[in-house]
Amino acid sequence: MTTAPKPKRRTKAEQRAESLEQILDAAEYLFAEHGLYGVTLKDVAQRVGVHTSLLHYYFDDKKALFDAVVARRAPVTIERRMDALAAYERDCGGKPTVEGALRAYLDTDLDLYSQPDEGWRRYGALGALMSNTPQWGAELMDMHFDGVVLRLIDLLRQALPECPDEDLFWGYHFVTGALMLTLARTGRIDKLSGGLCRSDDFEAVKERMAHFMAAGFMAVCRDRATARGAT
């Protein structure tokens, strides 16, 4: 009779990595619910089921933990969108459209956040909270996401060469507002529409958002060009 092999003991490095992931998961959940100032290190430790001293082993303070939570997933969404924008620019034959650029930027992110992963759902809610909180969110949004935003703006310039940068940036401002509200999944549209629309129906959002926003970009640029020509 053969005996089953003993389970392989985890190394200390593996144990530390697992502990760190548990801490980041717990902190992500709490920060998404309550923001930076509504959470303490003790809250995070209690959710993980460890002593607060373990958190101090990894992080100097709560802000360092918050920064680590944001930094953990940011490269994934950035890389996916950068790749999608580059692929679209390569495939469009030098003739990008506004909607094509927006779909590369928006649909890629909507696909990521719509997957059945509670971590990404929480990260989307946290991003929505950060984007509306200048005291502690704006700086991190700038640090991590400016590059991919400016990549989108560059494609929009190619699609609308006569459109002033001022209008392109305002257009992006409106786009990101709609995206952040979508990622927040507040459920408000569910109630307003009497159940016709659901805030977690990202496929419905994908069918409409880029098309809707592209029409806005083109209308604003066209109308303002007409106004400039009339003066």
mmCIF file of C-alpha atoms in Angstrom:
data_model
loop_
_atom_site.group_PDB
_atom_site.id
_atom_site.type_symbol
_atom_site.label_atom_id
_atom_site.label_comp_id
_atom_site.label_asym_id
_atom_site.label_seq_id
_atom_site.Cartn_x
_atom_site.Cartn_y
_atom_site.Cartn_z
ATOM 1 C CA MET A 1 0.000 0.000 0.000
ATOM 2 C CA THR A 2 1.422 3.311 -1.068
ATOM 3 C CA THR A 3 1.101 6.313 1.159
ATOM 4 C CA ALA A 4 -0.031 9.638 -0.199
ATOM 5 C CA PRO A 5 2.777 12.145 -0.593
ATOM 6 C CA LYS A 6 2.939 14.743 2.098
ATOM 7 C CA PRO A 7 1.741 18.169 0.961
ATOM 8 C CA LYS A 8 4.580 20.434 0.047
ATOM 9 C CA ARG A 9 5.321 22.959 2.748
ATOM 10 C CA ARG A 10 5.045 26.533 1.640
ATOM 11 C CA THR A 11 8.157 28.620 1.811
ATOM 12 C CA LYS A 12 8.288 31.704 3.976
ATOM 13 C CA ALA A 13 8.265 33.828 0.837
ATOM 14 C CA GLU A 14 5.066 32.120 -0.328
ATOM 15 C CA GLN A 15 3.477 32.615 3.083
ATOM 16 C CA ARG A 16 4.391 36.308 3.065
ATOM 17 C CA ALA A 17 3.021 36.730 -0.454
ATOM 18 C CA GLU A 18 -0.256 35.089 0.569
ATOM 19 C CA SER A 19 -0.533 37.264 3.671
ATOM 20 C CA LEU A 20 0.114 40.368 1.616
ATOM 21 C CA GLU A 21 -2.593 39.451 -0.902
ATOM 22 C CA GLN A 22 -5.084 38.866 1.904
ATOM 23 C CA ILE A 23 -4.267 42.262 3.371
ATOM 24 C CA LEU A 24 -4.621 44.001 0.008
ATOM 25 C CA ASP A 25 -7.917 42.232 -0.703
ATOM 26 C CA ALA A 26 -9.333 43.270 2.663
ATOM 27 C CA ALA A 27 -8.100 46.841 2.317
ATOM 28 C CA GLU A 28 -9.465 47.091 -1.218
ATOM 29 C CA TYR A 29 -12.892 46.031 -0.014
ATOM 30 C CA LEU A 30 -12.920 48.499 2.875
ATOM 31 C CA PHE A 31 -11.484 51.442 0.937
ATOM 32 C CA ALA A 32 -14.035 50.901 -1.845
ATOM 33 C CA GLU A 33 -16.805 50.981 0.753
ATOM 34 C CA HIS A 34 -15.604 53.815 2.983
ATOM 35 C CA GLY A 35 -12.781 55.717 1.266
ATOM 36 C CA LEU A 36 -9.345 56.473 2.645
ATOM 37 C CA TYR A 37 -10.443 58.329 5.775
ATOM 38 C CA GLY A 38 -13.227 55.917 6.695
ATOM 39 C CA VAL A 39 -10.869 52.978 7.244
ATOM 40 C CA THR A 40 -8.210 52.275 9.868
ATOM 41 C CA LEU A 41 -5.400 49.748 9.863
ATOM 42 C CA LYS A 42 -7.206 48.062 12.729
ATOM 43 C CA ASP A 43 -10.283 47.653 10.506
ATOM 44 C CA VAL A 44 -8.175 45.949 7.835
ATOM 45 C CA ALA A 45 -6.438 43.707 10.374
ATOM 46 C CA GLN A 46 -9.768 42.626 11.844
ATOM 47 C CA ARG A 47 -11.142 41.763 8.410
ATOM 48 C CA VAL A 48 -8.082 39.620 7.662
ATOM 49 C CA GLY A 49 -8.057 38.141 11.172
ATOM 50 C CA VAL A 50 -4.531 39.185 12.090
ATOM 51 C CA HIS A 51 -2.874 41.562 14.530
ATOM 52 C CA THR A 52 -2.344 45.148 13.384
ATOM 53 C CA SER A 53 1.405 44.680 13.827
ATOM 54 C CA LEU A 54 1.435 42.459 10.738
ATOM 55 C CA LEU A 55 0.189 45.357 8.634
ATOM 56 C CA HIS A 56 2.960 47.553 10.005
ATOM 57 C CA TYR A 57 5.441 44.890 8.886
ATOM 58 C CA TYR A 58 4.400 45.537 5.275
ATOM 59 C CA PHE A 59 3.313 49.182 5.331
ATOM 60 C CA ASP A 60 4.516 52.294 7.129
ATOM 61 C CA ASP A 61 1.005 53.727 7.461
ATOM 62 C CA LYS A 62 -2.518 53.607 6.083
ATOM 63 C CA LYS A 63 -1.692 55.838 3.099
ATOM 64 C CA ALA A 64 1.071 53.455 2.030
ATOM 65 C CA LEU A 65 -1.428 50.602 2.180
ATOM 66 C CA PHE A 66 -3.943 52.590 0.154
ATOM 67 C CA ASP A 67 -1.312 53.415 -2.470
ATOM 68 C CA ALA A 68 -0.414 49.726 -2.716
ATOM 69 C CA VAL A 69 -4.059 48.767 -3.217
ATOM 70 C CA VAL A 70 -4.379 51.215 -6.095
ATOM 71 C CA ALA A 71 -1.042 50.233 -7.621
ATOM 72 C CA ARG A 72 -1.757 46.499 -7.566
ATOM 73 C CA ARG A 73 -4.377 46.426 -10.341
ATOM 74 C CA ALA A 74 -3.595 49.675 -12.183
ATOM 75 C CA PRO A 75 -0.961 48.148 -14.526
ATOM 76 C CA VAL A 76 -3.436 45.506 -15.715
ATOM 77 C CA THR A 77 -6.105 47.933 -16.901
ATOM 78 C CA ILE A 78 -3.484 50.331 -18.286
ATOM 79 C CA GLU A 79 -1.688 47.640 -20.279
ATOM 80 C CA ARG A 80 -4.928 46.245 -21.694
ATOM 81 C CA ARG A 81 -6.085 49.642 -22.894
ATOM 82 C CA MET A 82 -2.684 50.632 -24.247
ATOM 83 C CA ASP A 83 -2.563 47.382 -26.224
ATOM 84 C CA ALA A 84 -6.105 47.900 -27.521
ATOM 85 C CA LEU A 85 -5.383 51.475 -28.609
ATOM 86 C CA ALA A 86 -2.145 50.422 -30.317
ATOM 87 C CA ALA A 87 -3.899 47.551 -32.086
ATOM 88 C CA TYR A 88 -6.683 49.833 -33.260
ATOM 89 C CA GLU A 89 -4.224 52.426 -34.566
ATOM 90 C CA ARG A 90 -2.351 49.687 -36.394
ATOM 91 C CA ASP A 91 -5.473 48.154 -37.913
ATOM 92 C CA CYS A 92 -7.318 51.329 -38.920
ATOM 93 C CA GLY A 93 -4.911 52.079 -41.759
ATOM 94 C CA GLY A 94 -4.125 55.602 -40.604
ATOM 95 C CA LYS A 95 -7.795 56.578 -40.567
ATOM 96 C CA PRO A 96 -9.029 56.285 -36.986
ATOM 97 C CA THR A 97 -12.591 57.212 -36.129
ATOM 98 C CA VAL A 98 -13.780 58.717 -32.884
ATOM 99 C CA GLU A 99 -15.977 55.745 -32.119
ATOM 100 C CA GLY A 100 -13.232 53.272 -32.979
ATOM 101 C CA ALA A 101 -10.792 54.964 -30.605
ATOM 102 C CA LEU A 102 -13.398 55.161 -27.855
ATOM 103 C CA ARG A 103 -14.314 51.501 -28.258
ATOM 104 C CA ALA A 104 -10.686 50.475 -27.914
ATOM 105 C CA TYR A 105 -10.445 52.524 -24.732
ATOM 106 C CA LEU A 106 -13.854 51.909 -23.159
ATOM 107 C CA ASP A 107 -14.882 48.420 -24.234
ATOM 108 C CA THR A 108 -11.561 46.939 -23.155
ATOM 109 C CA ASP A 109 -12.056 48.284 -19.653
ATOM 110 C CA LEU A 110 -15.722 47.310 -19.510
ATOM 111 C CA ASP A 111 -14.752 43.742 -20.400
ATOM 112 C CA LEU A 112 -12.241 43.694 -17.565
ATOM 113 C CA TYR A 113 -14.591 45.049 -14.942
ATOM 114 C CA SER A 114 -17.551 42.915 -16.010
ATOM 115 C CA GLN A 115 -15.808 39.598 -15.333
ATOM 116 C CA PRO A 116 -17.069 37.580 -12.337
ATOM 117 C CA ASP A 117 -14.273 38.722 -10.049
ATOM 118 C CA GLU A 118 -15.285 40.601 -6.933
ATOM 119 C CA GLY A 119 -11.824 42.126 -6.760
ATOM 120 C CA TRP A 120 -12.271 43.986 -10.031
ATOM 121 C CA ARG A 121 -15.790 44.987 -9.053
ATOM 122 C CA ARG A 122 -14.414 46.558 -5.873
ATOM 123 C CA TYR A 123 -11.525 48.180 -7.731
ATOM 124 C CA GLY A 124 -13.981 49.786 -10.141
ATOM 125 C CA ALA A 125 -15.959 51.214 -7.248
ATOM 126 C CA LEU A 126 -12.740 52.451 -5.658
ATOM 127 C CA GLY A 127 -11.695 54.132 -8.912
ATOM 128 C CA ALA A 128 -15.059 55.884 -9.123
ATOM 129 C CA LEU A 129 -14.632 57.111 -5.557
ATOM 130 C CA MET A 130 -11.080 58.298 -6.191
ATOM 131 C CA SER A 131 -12.002 60.191 -9.345
ATOM 132 C CA ASN A 132 -14.532 62.214 -7.366
ATOM 133 C CA THR A 133 -12.313 62.893 -4.343
ATOM 134 C CA PRO A 134 -9.656 65.544 -4.997
ATOM 135 C CA GLN A 135 -8.246 65.381 -1.466
ATOM 136 C CA TRP A 136 -6.831 61.846 -1.776
ATOM 137 C CA GLY A 137 -7.848 60.403 -5.112
ATOM 138 C CA ALA A 138 -6.877 62.806 -7.882
ATOM 139 C CA GLU A 139 -3.114 62.570 -7.395
ATOM 140 C CA LEU A 140 -3.112 58.776 -7.701
ATOM 141 C CA MET A 141 -5.388 58.910 -10.744
ATOM 142 C CA ASP A 142 -2.929 61.346 -12.335
ATOM 143 C CA MET A 143 0.061 59.206 -11.422
ATOM 144 C CA HIS A 144 -1.279 55.945 -12.800
ATOM 145 C CA PHE A 145 -3.678 56.798 -15.600
ATOM 146 C CA ASP A 146 -2.561 59.997 -17.347
ATOM 147 C CA GLY A 147 -0.470 58.068 -19.873
ATOM 148 C CA VAL A 148 -3.312 55.973 -21.242
ATOM 149 C CA VAL A 149 -5.659 58.981 -21.295
ATOM 150 C CA LEU A 150 -3.180 61.004 -23.350
ATOM 151 C CA ARG A 151 -2.791 58.016 -25.689
ATOM 152 C CA LEU A 152 -6.534 58.154 -26.320
ATOM 153 C CA ILE A 153 -6.395 61.921 -26.858
ATOM 154 C CA ASP A 154 -3.672 61.406 -29.470
ATOM 155 C CA LEU A 155 -5.918 59.050 -31.431
ATOM 156 C CA LEU A 156 -8.833 61.453 -31.144
ATOM 157 C CA ARG A 157 -6.630 64.209 -32.571
ATOM 158 C CA GLN A 158 -6.008 62.010 -35.600
ATOM 159 C CA ALA A 159 -9.716 61.302 -35.962
ATOM 160 C CA LEU A 160 -10.693 64.982 -35.552
ATOM 161 C CA PRO A 161 -7.690 66.966 -36.833
ATOM 162 C CA GLU A 162 -9.638 70.247 -37.002
ATOM 163 C CA CYS A 163 -10.945 69.955 -33.456
ATOM 164 C CA PRO A 164 -9.161 72.118 -30.848
ATOM 165 C CA ASP A 165 -7.527 70.274 -27.973
ATOM 166 C CA GLU A 166 -9.798 72.166 -25.604
ATOM 167 C CA ASP A 167 -12.836 70.349 -26.993
ATOM 168 C CA LEU A 168 -11.089 66.978 -27.038
ATOM 169 C CA PHE A 169 -10.209 67.275 -23.355
ATOM 170 C CA TRP A 170 -13.730 68.377 -22.446
ATOM 171 C CA GLY A 171 -15.030 65.413 -24.393
ATOM 172 C CA TYR A 172 -12.765 63.089 -22.444
ATOM 173 C CA HIS A 173 -13.974 64.708 -19.225
ATOM 174 C CA PHE A 174 -17.537 63.709 -20.091
ATOM 175 C CA VAL A 175 -16.465 60.226 -21.180
ATOM 176 C CA THR A 176 -14.594 59.459 -17.981
ATOM 177 C CA GLY A 177 -17.506 60.739 -15.912
ATOM 178 C CA ALA A 178 -19.824 58.246 -17.606
ATOM 179 C CA LEU A 179 -17.284 55.441 -17.260
ATOM 180 C CA MET A 180 -16.698 56.073 -13.555
ATOM 181 C CA LEU A 181 -20.425 56.199 -12.840
ATOM 182 C CA THR A 182 -20.800 52.898 -14.673
ATOM 183 C CA LEU A 183 -17.979 51.284 -12.694
ATOM 184 C CA ALA A 184 -19.548 52.491 -9.440
ATOM 185 C CA ARG A 185 -22.653 50.343 -10.135
ATOM 186 C CA THR A 186 -24.796 52.474 -7.852
ATOM 187 C CA GLY A 187 -28.057 50.833 -8.938
ATOM 188 C CA ARG A 188 -29.661 54.232 -9.505
ATOM 189 C CA ILE A 189 -30.473 53.573 -13.156
ATOM 190 C CA ASP A 190 -32.199 50.346 -12.109
ATOM 191 C CA LYS A 191 -34.677 52.304 -9.984
ATOM 192 C CA LEU A 192 -35.087 55.213 -12.371
ATOM 193 C CA SER A 193 -35.844 52.932 -15.326
ATOM 194 C CA GLY A 194 -38.148 50.647 -13.362
ATOM 195 C CA GLY A 195 -35.875 47.702 -14.126
ATOM 196 C CA LEU A 196 -35.467 48.390 -17.850
ATOM 197 C CA CYS A 197 -31.763 49.070 -17.284
ATOM 198 C CA ARG A 198 -29.347 47.489 -14.824
ATOM 199 C CA SER A 199 -26.190 49.136 -13.577
ATOM 200 C CA ASP A 200 -24.298 45.852 -13.863
ATOM 201 C CA ASP A 201 -25.360 45.193 -17.480
ATOM 202 C CA PHE A 202 -22.025 46.073 -19.028
ATOM 203 C CA GLU A 203 -22.965 44.508 -22.373
ATOM 204 C CA ALA A 204 -25.772 47.048 -22.686
ATOM 205 C CA VAL A 205 -23.309 49.797 -21.782
ATOM 206 C CA LYS A 206 -20.851 48.579 -24.434
ATOM 207 C CA GLU A 207 -23.575 48.673 -27.091
ATOM 208 C CA ARG A 208 -24.238 52.340 -26.402
ATOM 209 C CA MET A 209 -21.478 54.262 -24.612
ATOM 210 C CA ALA A 210 -18.807 54.655 -27.298
ATOM 211 C CA HIS A 211 -21.424 55.346 -29.983
ATOM 212 C CA PHE A 212 -23.164 57.936 -27.818
ATOM 213 C CA MET A 213 -19.937 59.667 -26.803
ATOM 214 C CA ALA A 214 -18.573 59.688 -30.362
ATOM 215 C CA ALA A 215 -21.681 61.540 -31.536
ATOM 216 C CA GLY A 216 -21.107 64.118 -28.818
ATOM 217 C CA PHE A 217 -17.469 64.660 -29.798
ATOM 218 C CA MET A 218 -18.356 65.141 -33.447
ATOM 219 C CA ALA A 219 -21.323 67.420 -32.766
ATOM 220 C CA VAL A 220 -19.376 69.700 -30.433
ATOM 221 C CA CYS A 221 -16.406 69.939 -32.787
ATOM 222 C CA ARG A 222 -18.647 70.558 -35.798
ATOM 223 C CA ASP A 223 -20.795 73.193 -34.125
ATOM 224 C CA ARG A 224 -17.862 75.047 -32.617
ATOM 225 C CA ALA A 225 -16.063 75.015 -35.993
ATOM 226 C CA THR A 226 -19.184 76.536 -37.549
ATOM 227 C CA ALA A 227 -19.277 79.187 -34.836
ATOM 228 C CA ARG A 228 -15.605 80.040 -35.401
ATOM 229 C CA GLY A 229 -16.222 80.356 -39.128
ATOM 230 C CA ALA A 230 -19.082 82.739 -38.548
ATOM 231 C CA THR A 231 -17.000 85.188 -36.541
#
